[in-house]
Amino acid sequence: MQKYKIKSETQNNRRFIRNFAPMEKLTPEQRHKTMAAIHSKDTKPELLVRRGLWRQGFRYRLNSPRLPGHPDVVLRKYRTCVFVNGCFWHGHGAVLDGEGAITHKNCCAIPTTNRPFWLAKIRRNQERDKQVQQQLAEMGWHCITVWECELTPHRRDDTLNALAHTLNTIWLNDHSVKRPYLPAEEEDAPMPMAAEDFNNE
């Protein structure tokens, strides 16, 4: 029987799974151990986003308990929540319909073993994501989702730069001064003299 080795690295006392055998080749015990090793907080994608934002001068809070969904990164100055989602757990590129699924195989390849369980779990995550972002929008918060696949080495810089650009655009739009439109007759009206000239009349 061919053995599969799980390569891992330790970072901030967290274990992150980089490469693992196809799900179909694992026993239920091996699969459970692999999935249990994946943490929901301080994951490698989250750390990449946080370091990228900090390096560009953004300051934030983590996993705010006062907001729906406990967003991964909260930027109060920009009224923005950033969710860093794992492609598998949140069904990136997966359109779930009943018992079947159309998946983006590079991002969310749903295992064939115990497939109904995984379909139901990912579907619940997708529905919860939509509900949470809708609640945040009603509270006046902007929501940005960064996917795990967008943080691969060859895409990481572009993703972080785009995130910074989006945050700056949000701030400018929220703080821009909206000048009232003047009708044509008011635009053509003579402008008042300077204040110091009123004393000469």
PDB file of C-alpha atoms in Angstrom:
ATOM      1  CA  MET A   1       0.000   0.000   0.000  1.00  0.00           C
ATOM      2  CA  GLN A   2       1.417   3.365  -1.021  1.00  0.00           C
ATOM      3  CA  LYS A   3       1.987   5.779   1.832  1.00  0.00           C
ATOM      4  CA  TYR A   4       1.305   9.494   1.643  1.00  0.00           C
ATOM      5  CA  LYS A   5       3.278  11.933   3.696  1.00  0.00           C
ATOM      6  CA  ILE A   6       1.746  15.114   5.022  1.00  0.00           C
ATOM      7  CA  LYS A   7       4.117  18.041   4.813  1.00  0.00           C
ATOM      8  CA  SER A   8       3.541  20.725   7.383  1.00  0.00           C
ATOM      9  CA  GLU A   9       5.228  23.771   8.909  1.00  0.00           C
ATOM     10  CA  THR A  10       4.995  25.358  12.332  1.00  0.00           C
ATOM     11  CA  GLN A  11       4.273  29.076  12.449  1.00  0.00           C
ATOM     12  CA  ASN A  12       3.102  30.918  15.568  1.00  0.00           C
ATOM     13  CA  ASN A  13       2.483  27.516  17.162  1.00  0.00           C
ATOM     14  CA  ARG A  14      -0.020  26.707  14.416  1.00  0.00           C
ATOM     15  CA  ARG A  15       0.161  23.818  12.032  1.00  0.00           C
ATOM     16  CA  PHE A  16      -0.695  24.461   8.437  1.00  0.00           C
ATOM     17  CA  ILE A  17      -1.221  21.738   5.900  1.00  0.00           C
ATOM     18  CA  ARG A  18       0.488  22.504   2.616  1.00  0.00           C
ATOM     19  CA  ASN A  19       0.285  19.330   0.587  1.00  0.00           C
ATOM     20  CA  PHE A  20      -1.805  16.323   1.393  1.00  0.00           C
ATOM     21  CA  ALA A  21      -2.898  13.191  -0.388  1.00  0.00           C
ATOM     22  CA  PRO A  22      -6.118  13.145  -2.366  1.00  0.00           C
ATOM     23  CA  MET A  23      -9.109  12.682  -0.096  1.00  0.00           C
ATOM     24  CA  GLU A  24     -10.143   9.517  -1.851  1.00  0.00           C
ATOM     25  CA  LYS A  25      -6.864   7.829  -0.756  1.00  0.00           C
ATOM     26  CA  LEU A  26      -7.229   8.559   2.957  1.00  0.00           C
ATOM     27  CA  THR A  27      -8.912   6.405   5.557  1.00  0.00           C
ATOM     28  CA  PRO A  28     -11.650   8.080   7.652  1.00  0.00           C
ATOM     29  CA  GLU A  29      -9.222   8.362  10.571  1.00  0.00           C
ATOM     30  CA  GLN A  30      -6.535   9.980   8.406  1.00  0.00           C
ATOM     31  CA  ARG A  31      -9.043  12.364   6.861  1.00  0.00           C
ATOM     32  CA  HIS A  32     -10.349  13.403  10.274  1.00  0.00           C
ATOM     33  CA  LYS A  33      -6.811  14.072  11.514  1.00  0.00           C
ATOM     34  CA  THR A  34      -5.984  16.116   8.418  1.00  0.00           C
ATOM     35  CA  MET A  35      -9.098  18.279   8.669  1.00  0.00           C
ATOM     36  CA  ALA A  36      -8.710  18.761  12.425  1.00  0.00           C
ATOM     37  CA  ALA A  37      -5.212  20.169  11.874  1.00  0.00           C
ATOM     38  CA  ILE A  38      -6.651  23.102   9.908  1.00  0.00           C
ATOM     39  CA  HIS A  39      -7.389  26.015  12.206  1.00  0.00           C
ATOM     40  CA  SER A  40     -10.015  28.706  11.704  1.00  0.00           C
ATOM     41  CA  LYS A  41      -7.914  31.568  13.100  1.00  0.00           C
ATOM     42  CA  ASP A  42      -4.379  32.784  12.418  1.00  0.00           C
ATOM     43  CA  THR A  43      -4.123  30.709   9.284  1.00  0.00           C
ATOM     44  CA  LYS A  44      -1.297  31.314   6.837  1.00  0.00           C
ATOM     45  CA  PRO A  45      -3.530  33.244   4.360  1.00  0.00           C
ATOM     46  CA  GLU A  46      -4.757  35.478   7.204  1.00  0.00           C
ATOM     47  CA  LEU A  47      -1.199  36.210   8.318  1.00  0.00           C
ATOM     48  CA  LEU A  48      -0.213  37.127   4.763  1.00  0.00           C
ATOM     49  CA  VAL A  49      -3.075  39.606   4.476  1.00  0.00           C
ATOM     50  CA  ARG A  50      -2.425  41.105   7.898  1.00  0.00           C
ATOM     51  CA  ARG A  51       1.285  41.553   7.242  1.00  0.00           C
ATOM     52  CA  GLY A  52       0.593  43.032   3.831  1.00  0.00           C
ATOM     53  CA  LEU A  53      -1.867  45.553   5.260  1.00  0.00           C
ATOM     54  CA  TRP A  54       0.430  46.474   8.156  1.00  0.00           C
ATOM     55  CA  ARG A  55       3.362  46.964   5.785  1.00  0.00           C
ATOM     56  CA  GLN A  56       1.304  49.444   3.758  1.00  0.00           C
ATOM     57  CA  GLY A  57       0.325  51.458   6.810  1.00  0.00           C
ATOM     58  CA  PHE A  58      -3.151  50.068   7.566  1.00  0.00           C
ATOM     59  CA  ARG A  59      -4.134  49.454  11.171  1.00  0.00           C
ATOM     60  CA  TYR A  60      -6.842  47.001  12.140  1.00  0.00           C
ATOM     61  CA  ARG A  61      -8.444  44.787  14.749  1.00  0.00           C
ATOM     62  CA  LEU A  62      -8.904  41.022  14.602  1.00  0.00           C
ATOM     63  CA  ASN A  63     -12.025  38.868  14.874  1.00  0.00           C
ATOM     64  CA  SER A  64     -14.242  41.547  16.388  1.00  0.00           C
ATOM     65  CA  PRO A  65     -16.807  39.790  18.622  1.00  0.00           C
ATOM     66  CA  ARG A  66     -19.215  42.722  18.251  1.00  0.00           C
ATOM     67  CA  LEU A  67     -19.732  42.249  14.517  1.00  0.00           C
ATOM     68  CA  PRO A  68     -21.677  39.453  12.776  1.00  0.00           C
ATOM     69  CA  GLY A  69     -19.448  36.639  11.602  1.00  0.00           C
ATOM     70  CA  HIS A  70     -16.421  37.878  13.608  1.00  0.00           C
ATOM     71  CA  PRO A  71     -14.572  39.231  10.520  1.00  0.00           C
ATOM     72  CA  ASP A  72     -10.923  38.234  10.214  1.00  0.00           C
ATOM     73  CA  VAL A  73      -9.735  41.838   9.823  1.00  0.00           C
ATOM     74  CA  VAL A  74     -11.684  44.953  10.821  1.00  0.00           C
ATOM     75  CA  LEU A  75     -10.557  48.411   9.662  1.00  0.00           C
ATOM     76  CA  ARG A  76     -12.713  50.885  11.590  1.00  0.00           C
ATOM     77  CA  LYS A  77     -11.271  53.938   9.837  1.00  0.00           C
ATOM     78  CA  TYR A  78     -12.415  52.542   6.497  1.00  0.00           C
ATOM     79  CA  ARG A  79     -15.626  51.001   7.856  1.00  0.00           C
ATOM     80  CA  THR A  80     -14.516  47.779   6.174  1.00  0.00           C
ATOM     81  CA  CYS A  81     -14.409  44.096   7.125  1.00  0.00           C
ATOM     82  CA  VAL A  82     -12.016  41.744   5.357  1.00  0.00           C
ATOM     83  CA  PHE A  83     -12.770  38.026   5.220  1.00  0.00           C
ATOM     84  CA  VAL A  84      -9.875  35.724   4.321  1.00  0.00           C
ATOM     85  CA  ASN A  85     -11.566  32.555   3.089  1.00  0.00           C
ATOM     86  CA  GLY A  86     -10.153  29.136   2.411  1.00  0.00           C
ATOM     87  CA  CYS A  87     -11.185  28.034  -1.071  1.00  0.00           C
ATOM     88  CA  PHE A  88     -12.293  24.561   0.001  1.00  0.00           C
ATOM     89  CA  TRP A  89     -14.207  25.443   3.160  1.00  0.00           C
ATOM     90  CA  HIS A  90     -16.118  28.312   1.564  1.00  0.00           C
ATOM     91  CA  GLY A  91     -16.660  26.712  -1.836  1.00  0.00           C
ATOM     92  CA  HIS A  92     -14.711  29.115  -4.047  1.00  0.00           C
ATOM     93  CA  GLY A  93     -15.913  28.618  -7.602  1.00  0.00           C
ATOM     94  CA  ALA A  94     -18.318  25.888  -6.542  1.00  0.00           C
ATOM     95  CA  VAL A  95     -21.946  26.130  -7.598  1.00  0.00           C
ATOM     96  CA  LEU A  96     -23.868  23.655  -5.478  1.00  0.00           C
ATOM     97  CA  ASP A  97     -27.177  22.400  -6.796  1.00  0.00           C
ATOM     98  CA  GLY A  98     -28.944  19.601  -4.981  1.00  0.00           C
ATOM     99  CA  GLU A  99     -26.745  16.540  -4.819  1.00  0.00           C
ATOM    100  CA  GLY A 100     -24.434  17.663  -7.600  1.00  0.00           C
ATOM    101  CA  ALA A 101     -21.832  20.384  -7.820  1.00  0.00           C
ATOM    102  CA  ILE A 102     -19.984  22.321 -10.459  1.00  0.00           C
ATOM    103  CA  THR A 103     -16.567  22.983  -9.013  1.00  0.00           C
ATOM    104  CA  HIS A 104     -13.421  24.866  -9.882  1.00  0.00           C
ATOM    105  CA  LYS A 105     -11.088  21.927  -9.514  1.00  0.00           C
ATOM    106  CA  ASN A 106      -8.051  24.106  -8.732  1.00  0.00           C
ATOM    107  CA  CYS A 107      -9.783  25.782  -5.802  1.00  0.00           C
ATOM    108  CA  CYS A 108     -12.562  23.594  -4.445  1.00  0.00           C
ATOM    109  CA  ALA A 109     -12.364  19.965  -5.441  1.00  0.00           C
ATOM    110  CA  ILE A 110     -15.073  18.299  -3.384  1.00  0.00           C
ATOM    111  CA  PRO A 111     -14.067  14.759  -2.302  1.00  0.00           C
ATOM    112  CA  THR A 112     -15.990  11.869  -3.778  1.00  0.00           C
ATOM    113  CA  THR A 113     -15.867  10.025  -0.448  1.00  0.00           C
ATOM    114  CA  ASN A 114     -18.749  11.067   1.806  1.00  0.00           C
ATOM    115  CA  ARG A 115     -19.681  13.618  -0.832  1.00  0.00           C
ATOM    116  CA  PRO A 116     -23.176  14.497   0.553  1.00  0.00           C
ATOM    117  CA  PHE A 117     -21.597  15.514   3.865  1.00  0.00           C
ATOM    118  CA  TRP A 118     -19.087  17.862   2.228  1.00  0.00           C
ATOM    119  CA  LEU A 119     -21.700  19.335  -0.113  1.00  0.00           C
ATOM    120  CA  ALA A 120     -23.995  20.113   2.806  1.00  0.00           C
ATOM    121  CA  LYS A 121     -21.172  21.595   4.881  1.00  0.00           C
ATOM    122  CA  ILE A 122     -19.879  23.857   2.107  1.00  0.00           C
ATOM    123  CA  ARG A 123     -23.421  24.897   1.197  1.00  0.00           C
ATOM    124  CA  ARG A 124     -24.046  25.950   4.814  1.00  0.00           C
ATOM    125  CA  ASN A 125     -20.824  27.946   4.824  1.00  0.00           C
ATOM    126  CA  GLN A 126     -21.787  29.746   1.614  1.00  0.00           C
ATOM    127  CA  GLU A 127     -25.250  30.592   2.942  1.00  0.00           C
ATOM    128  CA  ARG A 128     -23.784  31.853   6.223  1.00  0.00           C
ATOM    129  CA  ASP A 129     -21.261  34.005   4.347  1.00  0.00           C
ATOM    130  CA  LYS A 130     -24.037  35.698   2.372  1.00  0.00           C
ATOM    131  CA  GLN A 131     -26.131  36.258   5.489  1.00  0.00           C
ATOM    132  CA  VAL A 132     -23.240  37.742   7.459  1.00  0.00           C
ATOM    133  CA  GLN A 133     -22.226  40.127   4.681  1.00  0.00           C
ATOM    134  CA  GLN A 134     -25.823  41.230   4.251  1.00  0.00           C
ATOM    135  CA  GLN A 135     -26.070  41.988   7.974  1.00  0.00           C
ATOM    136  CA  LEU A 136     -22.822  43.966   7.870  1.00  0.00           C
ATOM    137  CA  ALA A 137     -23.996  45.936   4.839  1.00  0.00           C
ATOM    138  CA  GLU A 138     -27.193  46.875   6.676  1.00  0.00           C
ATOM    139  CA  MET A 139     -25.004  48.139   9.534  1.00  0.00           C
ATOM    140  CA  GLY A 140     -23.061  50.350   7.129  1.00  0.00           C
ATOM    141  CA  TRP A 141     -19.946  48.202   6.759  1.00  0.00           C
ATOM    142  CA  HIS A 142     -18.134  47.400   3.528  1.00  0.00           C
ATOM    143  CA  CYS A 143     -17.121  43.751   2.997  1.00  0.00           C
ATOM    144  CA  ILE A 144     -14.100  42.459   1.069  1.00  0.00           C
ATOM    145  CA  THR A 145     -13.368  38.768   0.522  1.00  0.00           C
ATOM    146  CA  VAL A 146      -9.814  37.593  -0.147  1.00  0.00           C
ATOM    147  CA  TRP A 147      -9.530  33.996  -1.344  1.00  0.00           C
ATOM    148  CA  GLU A 148      -6.740  31.627  -0.456  1.00  0.00           C
ATOM    149  CA  CYS A 149      -5.865  31.024  -4.114  1.00  0.00           C
ATOM    150  CA  GLU A 150      -5.322  34.770  -4.583  1.00  0.00           C
ATOM    151  CA  LEU A 151      -2.429  34.661  -2.115  1.00  0.00           C
ATOM    152  CA  THR A 152      -0.221  32.197  -3.967  1.00  0.00           C
ATOM    153  CA  PRO A 153       3.333  33.536  -4.488  1.00  0.00           C
ATOM    154  CA  HIS A 154       2.774  34.673  -8.089  1.00  0.00           C
ATOM    155  CA  ARG A 155      -0.509  36.466  -7.264  1.00  0.00           C
ATOM    156  CA  ARG A 156       0.133  37.690  -3.737  1.00  0.00           C
ATOM    157  CA  ASP A 157       1.573  41.131  -4.503  1.00  0.00           C
ATOM    158  CA  ASP A 158      -1.172  41.973  -6.994  1.00  0.00           C
ATOM    159  CA  THR A 159      -3.846  40.887  -4.522  1.00  0.00           C
ATOM    160  CA  LEU A 160      -2.442  42.932  -1.639  1.00  0.00           C
ATOM    161  CA  ASN A 161      -1.954  45.990  -3.839  1.00  0.00           C
ATOM    162  CA  ALA A 162      -5.528  45.686  -5.118  1.00  0.00           C
ATOM    163  CA  LEU A 163      -6.774  45.372  -1.535  1.00  0.00           C
ATOM    164  CA  ALA A 164      -4.942  48.557  -0.511  1.00  0.00           C
ATOM    165  CA  HIS A 165      -6.292  50.397  -3.561  1.00  0.00           C
ATOM    166  CA  THR A 166      -9.842  49.289  -2.753  1.00  0.00           C
ATOM    167  CA  LEU A 167      -9.544  50.458   0.860  1.00  0.00           C
ATOM    168  CA  ASN A 168      -8.256  53.876  -0.205  1.00  0.00           C
ATOM    169  CA  THR A 169     -11.054  54.184  -2.752  1.00  0.00           C
ATOM    170  CA  ILE A 170     -13.635  53.339  -0.083  1.00  0.00           C
ATOM    171  CA  TRP A 171     -12.213  55.997   2.235  1.00  0.00           C
ATOM    172  CA  LEU A 172     -12.220  58.650  -0.489  1.00  0.00           C
ATOM    173  CA  ASN A 173     -15.790  57.842  -1.495  1.00  0.00           C
ATOM    174  CA  ASP A 174     -17.034  57.899   2.086  1.00  0.00           C
ATOM    175  CA  HIS A 175     -15.288  61.184   2.929  1.00  0.00           C
ATOM    176  CA  SER A 176     -15.631  63.101  -0.320  1.00  0.00           C
ATOM    177  CA  VAL A 177     -17.476  66.427  -0.157  1.00  0.00           C
ATOM    178  CA  LYS A 178     -20.560  66.319  -2.327  1.00  0.00           C
ATOM    179  CA  ARG A 179     -21.138  69.826  -3.713  1.00  0.00           C
ATOM    180  CA  PRO A 180     -24.734  70.813  -4.547  1.00  0.00           C
ATOM    181  CA  TYR A 181     -25.523  71.312  -8.210  1.00  0.00           C
ATOM    182  CA  LEU A 182     -26.212  74.935  -9.164  1.00  0.00           C
ATOM    183  CA  PRO A 183     -28.890  75.612 -11.795  1.00  0.00           C
ATOM    184  CA  ALA A 184     -27.813  77.542 -14.874  1.00  0.00           C
ATOM    185  CA  GLU A 185     -29.439  80.820 -13.774  1.00  0.00           C
ATOM    186  CA  GLU A 186     -27.584  80.699 -10.463  1.00  0.00           C
ATOM    187  CA  GLU A 187     -24.284  79.910 -12.155  1.00  0.00           C
ATOM    188  CA  ASP A 188     -24.695  83.025 -14.336  1.00  0.00           C
ATOM    189  CA  ALA A 189     -25.543  85.306 -11.397  1.00  0.00           C
ATOM    190  CA  PRO A 190     -22.879  87.896 -10.467  1.00  0.00           C
ATOM    191  CA  MET A 191     -20.559  86.796  -7.710  1.00  0.00           C
ATOM    192  CA  PRO A 192     -20.511  88.887  -4.481  1.00  0.00           C
ATOM    193  CA  MET A 193     -17.593  91.183  -3.832  1.00  0.00           C
ATOM    194  CA  ALA A 194     -14.918  90.437  -1.296  1.00  0.00           C
ATOM    195  CA  ALA A 195     -15.890  91.144   2.315  1.00  0.00           C
ATOM    196  CA  GLU A 196     -13.504  94.077   2.683  1.00  0.00           C
ATOM    197  CA  ASP A 197     -15.269  95.852  -0.234  1.00  0.00           C
ATOM    198  CA  PHE A 198     -18.689  95.913   1.426  1.00  0.00           C
ATOM    199  CA  ASN A 199     -17.616  98.775   3.741  1.00  0.00           C
ATOM    200  CA  ASN A 200     -17.042 101.102   0.757  1.00  0.00           C
ATOM    201  CA  GLU A 201     -20.703 101.051  -0.388  1.00  0.00           C
TER     202      GLU A 201
END
